[in-house]
mmCIF file of C-alpha atoms in Angstrom:
data_model
loop_
_atom_site.group_PDB
_atom_site.id
_atom_site.type_symbol
_atom_site.label_atom_id
_atom_site.label_comp_id
_atom_site.label_asym_id
_atom_site.label_seq_id
_atom_site.Cartn_x
_atom_site.Cartn_y
_atom_site.Cartn_z
ATOM 1 C CA MET I 1 88.831 131.457 -256.712
ATOM 2 C CA ASN I 2 86.152 131.121 -259.400
ATOM 3 C CA ARG I 3 88.113 128.251 -260.925
ATOM 4 C CA TYR I 4 88.355 126.537 -257.536
ATOM 5 C CA LEU I 5 84.634 126.944 -256.828
ATOM 6 C CA SER I 6 83.767 125.580 -260.256
ATOM 7 C CA LEU I 7 86.152 122.615 -260.099
ATOM 8 C CA THR I 8 85.159 121.488 -256.627
ATOM 9 C CA ARG I 9 81.477 121.248 -257.549
ATOM 10 C CA THR I 10 82.158 118.737 -260.321
ATOM 11 C CA HIS I 11 81.479 115.031 -259.834
ATOM 12 C CA SER I 12 85.190 114.330 -260.257
ATOM 13 C CA TYR I 13 86.109 116.328 -257.164
ATOM 14 C CA SER I 14 82.920 116.077 -255.094
ATOM 15 C CA LEU I 15 82.503 112.304 -255.293
ATOM 16 C CA LEU I 16 86.203 111.512 -254.970
ATOM 17 C CA PHE I 17 86.317 113.770 -251.907
ATOM 18 C CA ALA I 18 83.417 111.834 -250.353
ATOM 19 C CA LEU I 19 84.978 108.420 -251.074
ATOM 20 C CA PRO I 20 87.265 108.355 -247.995
ATOM 21 C CA LEU I 21 84.220 109.091 -245.831
ATOM 22 C CA LEU I 22 82.528 105.976 -247.207
ATOM 23 C CA LEU I 23 85.620 103.855 -246.592
ATOM 24 C CA ILE I 24 86.186 105.134 -243.042
ATOM 25 C CA TYR I 25 82.534 104.583 -242.168
ATOM 26 C CA GLU I 26 82.520 101.017 -243.489
ATOM 27 C CA VAL I 27 85.782 100.173 -241.698
ATOM 28 C CA GLY I 28 84.368 101.691 -238.509
ATOM 29 C CA ALA I 29 81.154 99.687 -238.870
ATOM 30 C CA VAL I 30 83.187 96.482 -239.199
ATOM 31 C CA TYR I 31 85.230 97.471 -236.136
ATOM 32 C CA ILE I 32 82.289 98.057 -233.801
ATOM 33 C CA SER I 33 80.661 94.898 -235.121
ATOM 34 C CA ARG I 34 83.649 92.635 -234.471
ATOM 35 C CA VAL I 35 85.235 94.305 -231.446
ATOM 36 C CA GLU I 36 82.184 95.653 -229.600
ATOM 37 C CA GLY I 37 79.630 93.205 -230.949
ATOM 38 C CA SER I 38 77.475 96.071 -232.207
ATOM 39 C CA GLY I 39 75.568 95.800 -235.456
ATOM 40 C CA LEU I 40 74.555 99.466 -235.435
ATOM 41 C CA ARG I 41 74.477 101.413 -238.672
ATOM 42 C CA ASN I 42 73.274 104.891 -239.495
ATOM 43 C CA GLY I 43 69.508 105.040 -240.030
ATOM 44 C CA ALA I 44 69.788 106.550 -243.510
ATOM 45 C CA ASP I 45 72.195 103.757 -244.435
ATOM 46 C CA VAL I 46 69.612 101.205 -243.294
ATOM 47 C CA LEU I 47 66.856 103.042 -245.176
ATOM 48 C CA LEU I 48 68.899 103.075 -248.382
ATOM 49 C CA ARG I 49 69.633 99.369 -247.988
ATOM 50 C CA MET I 50 65.905 98.682 -247.691
ATOM 51 C CA LEU I 51 65.239 100.642 -250.878
ATOM 52 C CA LEU I 52 68.047 98.921 -252.767
ATOM 53 C CA SER I 53 66.955 95.491 -251.564
ATOM 54 C CA VAL I 54 63.756 95.953 -253.569
ATOM 55 C CA GLY I 55 65.954 95.911 -256.663
ATOM 56 C CA GLY I 56 67.821 92.846 -255.448
ATOM 57 C CA LEU I 57 70.911 94.619 -254.099
ATOM 58 C CA GLN I 58 71.550 93.241 -250.615
ATOM 59 C CA GLY I 59 74.447 92.923 -248.180
ATOM 60 C CA THR I 60 77.105 95.390 -247.055
ATOM 61 C CA ALA I 61 79.555 94.591 -249.822
ATOM 62 C CA ALA I 62 76.901 94.772 -252.522
ATOM 63 C CA VAL I 63 75.494 98.100 -251.332
ATOM 64 C CA THR I 64 78.938 99.658 -250.884
ATOM 65 C CA LEU I 65 79.986 98.397 -254.303
ATOM 66 C CA GLY I 66 76.767 99.740 -255.812
ATOM 67 C CA VAL I 67 77.267 103.207 -254.320
ATOM 68 C CA THR I 68 80.928 103.249 -255.398
ATOM 69 C CA ALA I 69 80.118 102.013 -258.910
ATOM 70 C CA THR I 70 77.426 104.692 -259.332
ATOM 71 C CA ALA I 71 79.877 107.394 -258.256
ATOM 72 C CA ALA I 72 82.520 106.018 -260.629
ATOM 73 C CA LEU I 73 80.029 105.984 -263.496
ATOM 74 C CA LEU I 74 79.065 109.624 -262.874
ATOM 75 C CA ILE I 75 82.728 110.631 -262.834
ATOM 76 C CA ILE I 76 83.464 108.725 -266.053
ATOM 77 C CA LEU I 77 80.467 110.222 -267.859
ATOM 78 C CA GLU I 78 81.448 113.714 -266.721
ATOM 79 C CA ARG I 79 85.062 113.320 -267.826
ATOM 80 C CA ARG I 80 83.931 112.156 -271.261
ATOM 81 C CA LYS I 81 82.016 115.410 -271.714
ATOM 82 C CA LYS I 82 84.627 117.831 -270.391
ATOM 83 C CA LYS I 83 88.195 117.888 -269.197
ATOM 84 C CA VAL I 84 88.415 118.190 -265.406
ATOM 85 C CA PRO I 85 92.045 118.413 -264.248
ATOM 86 C CA LEU I 86 92.598 116.525 -261.002
ATOM 87 C CA ARG I 87 94.974 118.280 -258.620
ATOM 88 C CA PHE I 88 95.733 117.784 -254.930
ATOM 89 C CA ALA I 89 95.384 121.434 -253.854
ATOM 90 C CA PRO I 90 91.591 121.700 -254.421
ATOM 91 C CA PHE I 91 91.029 118.676 -252.166
ATOM 92 C CA VAL I 92 92.965 120.445 -249.408
ATOM 93 C CA GLY I 93 90.765 123.493 -249.899
ATOM 94 C CA MET I 94 87.632 121.340 -249.731
ATOM 95 C CA ALA I 95 88.826 119.812 -246.455
ATOM 96 C CA ALA I 96 89.454 123.283 -245.015
ATOM 97 C CA GLU I 97 86.027 124.453 -246.206
ATOM 98 C CA SER I 98 84.291 121.473 -244.612
ATOM 99 C CA MET I 99 86.090 122.015 -241.311
ATOM 100 C CA MET I 100 85.208 125.709 -241.314
ATOM 101 C CA TYR I 101 81.524 125.092 -242.079
ATOM 102 C CA ALA I 102 81.323 122.341 -239.449
ATOM 103 C CA SER I 103 82.882 124.623 -236.841
ATOM 104 C CA VAL I 104 80.287 127.374 -237.279
ATOM 105 C CA LEU I 105 77.223 125.280 -238.156
ATOM 106 C CA GLY I 106 76.114 124.710 -234.565
ATOM 107 C CA LEU I 107 76.417 128.383 -233.684
ATOM 108 C CA VAL I 108 74.564 129.566 -236.793
ATOM 109 C CA VAL I 109 71.714 127.044 -236.527
ATOM 110 C CA GLY I 110 71.531 127.399 -232.742
ATOM 111 C CA THR I 111 71.220 131.182 -233.026
ATOM 112 C CA ALA I 112 68.580 130.821 -235.735
ATOM 113 C CA THR I 113 66.667 128.361 -233.545
ATOM 114 C CA GLN I 114 66.685 130.817 -230.642
ATOM 115 C CA TRP I 115 65.428 133.556 -232.960
ATOM 116 C CA VAL I 116 62.620 131.385 -234.383
ATOM 117 C CA LEU I 117 61.419 130.197 -230.978
ATOM 118 C CA GLN I 118 61.764 133.690 -229.440
ATOM 119 C CA GLY I 119 61.700 133.149 -225.712
ATOM 120 C CA MET I 120 60.556 129.551 -225.716
ATOM 121 C CA ASP I 121 62.769 126.829 -224.252
ATOM 122 C CA ALA I 122 65.362 126.209 -226.983
ATOM 123 C CA SER I 123 67.444 123.635 -225.108
ATOM 124 C CA ILE I 124 68.073 120.474 -227.111
ATOM 125 C CA ALA I 125 67.875 117.151 -225.301
ATOM 126 C CA VAL I 126 70.239 114.300 -226.083
ATOM 127 C CA GLY I 127 68.331 111.169 -227.060
ATOM 128 C CA GLY I 128 69.248 107.508 -227.454
ATOM 129 C CA MET I 129 72.702 108.344 -228.798
ATOM 130 C CA SER I 130 73.808 109.187 -225.248
ATOM 131 C CA SER I 131 73.683 105.482 -224.365
ATOM 132 C CA LEU I 132 76.170 104.531 -227.079
ATOM 133 C CA SER I 133 79.914 104.130 -226.763
ATOM 134 C CA ILE I 134 82.182 106.760 -228.284
ATOM 135 C CA SER I 135 83.169 104.322 -231.054
ATOM 136 C CA GLU I 136 79.543 103.657 -231.942
ATOM 137 C CA SER I 137 78.688 107.362 -231.865
ATOM 138 C CA LEU I 138 81.646 108.255 -234.102
ATOM 139 C CA VAL I 139 80.781 105.577 -236.658
ATOM 140 C CA LEU I 140 77.130 106.674 -236.761
ATOM 141 C CA SER I 141 78.252 110.294 -237.121
ATOM 142 C CA LEU I 142 80.367 109.470 -240.156
ATOM 143 C CA GLY I 143 77.487 107.497 -241.625
ATOM 144 C CA ALA I 144 75.163 110.442 -241.033
ATOM 145 C CA GLY I 145 77.385 112.722 -243.070
ATOM 146 C CA LEU I 146 77.522 110.333 -245.976
ATOM 147 C CA TYR I 147 74.160 108.574 -246.102
ATOM 148 C CA GLU I 148 71.868 111.279 -244.727
ATOM 149 C CA GLU I 149 73.198 113.708 -247.321
ATOM 150 C CA LEU I 150 72.871 111.068 -250.015
ATOM 151 C CA VAL I 151 69.273 110.237 -249.054
ATOM 152 C CA PHE I 152 67.900 113.622 -247.993
ATOM 153 C CA ARG I 153 69.814 115.951 -250.287
ATOM 154 C CA VAL I 154 70.816 114.019 -253.402
ATOM 155 C CA LEU I 155 67.833 111.666 -253.691
ATOM 156 C CA LEU I 156 65.033 113.543 -251.911
ATOM 157 C CA VAL I 157 65.779 117.147 -252.884
ATOM 158 C CA GLY I 158 66.839 116.097 -256.375
ATOM 159 C CA GLY I 159 63.871 113.762 -256.830
ATOM 160 C CA LEU I 160 61.287 116.224 -255.532
ATOM 161 C CA TYR I 161 62.760 119.019 -257.622
ATOM 162 C CA GLY I 162 62.587 116.912 -260.772
ATOM 163 C CA ALA I 163 59.022 115.786 -260.063
ATOM 164 C CA LEU I 164 57.800 119.300 -259.296
ATOM 165 C CA LYS I 165 59.473 120.697 -262.402
ATOM 166 C CA ALA I 166 57.884 117.981 -264.497
ATOM 167 C CA SER I 167 54.478 118.899 -263.027
ATOM 168 C CA GLY I 168 54.846 122.414 -264.410
ATOM 169 C CA LEU I 169 55.995 124.288 -261.306
ATOM 170 C CA SER I 170 58.564 127.019 -261.901
ATOM 171 C CA THR I 171 62.255 126.417 -261.225
ATOM 172 C CA ALA I 172 62.304 128.718 -258.190
ATOM 173 C CA HIS I 173 59.154 127.295 -256.632
ATOM 174 C CA SER I 174 60.277 123.725 -257.320
ATOM 175 C CA GLY I 175 63.563 124.400 -255.548
ATOM 176 C CA ILE I 176 61.961 126.092 -252.528
ATOM 177 C CA VAL I 177 59.284 123.423 -252.032
ATOM 178 C CA SER I 178 61.690 120.514 -252.449
ATOM 179 C CA VAL I 179 64.159 122.021 -249.947
ATOM 180 C CA LEU I 180 61.423 122.722 -247.372
ATOM 181 C CA ILE I 181 59.866 119.249 -247.636
ATOM 182 C CA SER I 182 63.284 117.610 -247.439
ATOM 183 C CA ALA I 183 64.166 119.608 -244.320
ATOM 184 C CA VAL I 184 60.950 118.549 -242.571
ATOM 185 C CA ILE I 185 61.498 114.869 -243.392
ATOM 186 C CA PHE I 186 65.191 115.118 -242.454
ATOM 187 C CA SER I 187 64.309 116.511 -239.047
ATOM 188 C CA ALA I 188 61.506 114.005 -238.412
ATOM 189 C CA PHE I 189 63.834 111.120 -239.317
ATOM 190 C CA HIS I 190 65.873 111.735 -236.144
ATOM 191 C CA TYR I 191 62.947 110.726 -233.919
ATOM 192 C CA ILE I 192 62.428 107.276 -235.401
ATOM 193 C CA GLY I 193 63.699 104.060 -233.841
ATOM 194 C CA PRO I 194 65.112 103.082 -230.448
ATOM 195 C CA TYR I 195 68.003 105.537 -230.721
ATOM 196 C CA GLY I 196 65.881 108.453 -231.849
ATOM 197 C CA ASP I 197 65.625 111.608 -229.786
ATOM 198 C CA PRO I 198 62.469 112.484 -227.822
ATOM 199 C CA LEU I 199 60.306 114.683 -230.042
ATOM 200 C CA GLU I 200 60.642 118.287 -228.864
ATOM 201 C CA LEU I 201 60.008 121.572 -230.632
ATOM 202 C CA ALA I 202 63.515 122.923 -230.019
ATOM 203 C CA SER I 203 65.379 119.942 -231.433
ATOM 204 C CA PHE I 204 62.937 119.568 -234.335
ATOM 205 C CA THR I 205 63.387 123.250 -235.222
ATOM 206 C CA PHE I 206 67.167 122.972 -234.910
ATOM 207 C CA ARG I 207 67.311 119.990 -237.267
ATOM 208 C CA PHE I 208 64.818 121.549 -239.696
ATOM 209 C CA LEU I 209 67.010 124.658 -239.961
ATOM 210 C CA ALA I 210 70.110 122.480 -240.232
ATOM 211 C CA GLY I 211 68.406 120.638 -243.072
ATOM 212 C CA LEU I 212 67.793 123.923 -244.865
ATOM 213 C CA LEU I 213 71.427 124.904 -244.395
ATOM 214 C CA PHE I 214 72.694 121.548 -245.655
ATOM 215 C CA SER I 215 70.457 121.884 -248.710
ATOM 216 C CA VAL I 216 71.861 125.336 -249.479
ATOM 217 C CA LEU I 217 75.383 124.001 -249.018
ATOM 218 C CA PHE I 218 74.618 121.019 -251.266
ATOM 219 C CA LEU I 219 73.191 123.209 -254.022
ATOM 220 C CA THR I 220 76.073 125.703 -253.871
ATOM 221 C CA ARG I 221 79.105 123.569 -252.943
ATOM 222 C CA GLY I 222 78.164 120.035 -253.931
ATOM 223 C CA PHE I 223 77.751 116.675 -252.241
ATOM 224 C CA GLY I 224 81.318 116.047 -251.061
ATOM 225 C CA ILE I 225 81.735 119.197 -248.991
ATOM 226 C CA THR I 226 78.206 118.884 -247.583
ATOM 227 C CA ALA I 227 78.759 115.262 -246.541
ATOM 228 C CA TRP I 228 82.073 116.031 -244.812
ATOM 229 C CA THR I 229 80.626 119.149 -243.145
ATOM 230 C CA HIS I 230 77.766 117.097 -241.714
ATOM 231 C CA ALA I 231 80.074 114.287 -240.589
ATOM 232 C CA LEU I 232 82.633 116.603 -238.983
ATOM 233 C CA TYR I 233 79.932 118.550 -237.145
ATOM 234 C CA ASP I 234 78.486 115.341 -235.710
ATOM 235 C CA VAL I 235 81.972 114.124 -234.731
ATOM 236 C CA MET I 236 82.668 117.426 -232.960
ATOM 237 C CA LEU I 237 79.354 117.058 -231.132
ATOM 238 C CA VAL I 238 80.275 113.526 -229.988
ATOM 239 C CA PHE I 239 83.561 114.741 -228.492
ATOM 240 C CA ALA I 240 81.889 117.780 -226.930
ATOM 241 C CA LEU I 241 79.349 115.527 -225.191
ATOM 242 C CA ALA I 242 82.109 113.128 -224.122
ATOM 243 C CA VAL I 243 84.045 115.815 -222.256
ATOM 244 C CA ALA I 244 80.967 117.601 -220.883
#
């Protein structure tokens, strides 16, 4: 078990595990664009594209290639430093882990939200996403798992942590502050744009706590499992709303 936990947190496993999520999302985005005439993309994807465009990287193919090339570079650099055996079984375990975490995430965060609000209305309204087709909602859900974790966990938590450490803050305090700030921004991000939810205390609290949980999962189990957990949870939510 220790060997499995160690292996699956490496770049070789974590990033390769996340690669199919990127491919499925991009194929789905092309599908809804050509078949349904929808140019929708996940908000974090759009945000990342805006940031990358400053450096001259523009267009779907260029951004996707840039993300893939960065992941490949990290894997290559890691494998030059240490031998990481690639086996199929750990990927199966990572898929099972992601499914398990996604299945209980809503219950855990929902219960925590009820506890935090203590008697206040903790119902969570469905925002602009309710007006989308199932195909659009599924594609955006997959993009949320990939790009929201990339932006809010990898870049934001990692960047804040590095900056706070460099400023002289202790390791523990740097980690706590970066996780808290990231969770606040992650939650607030869901209320921006025409498809954002109406700002309510219950939903903001729910997403803030979810952001904390995703950060803990990212720090303990790596990017790949966190991205798939987020994506699978959102997909489950789409189907639950569809049959409700």
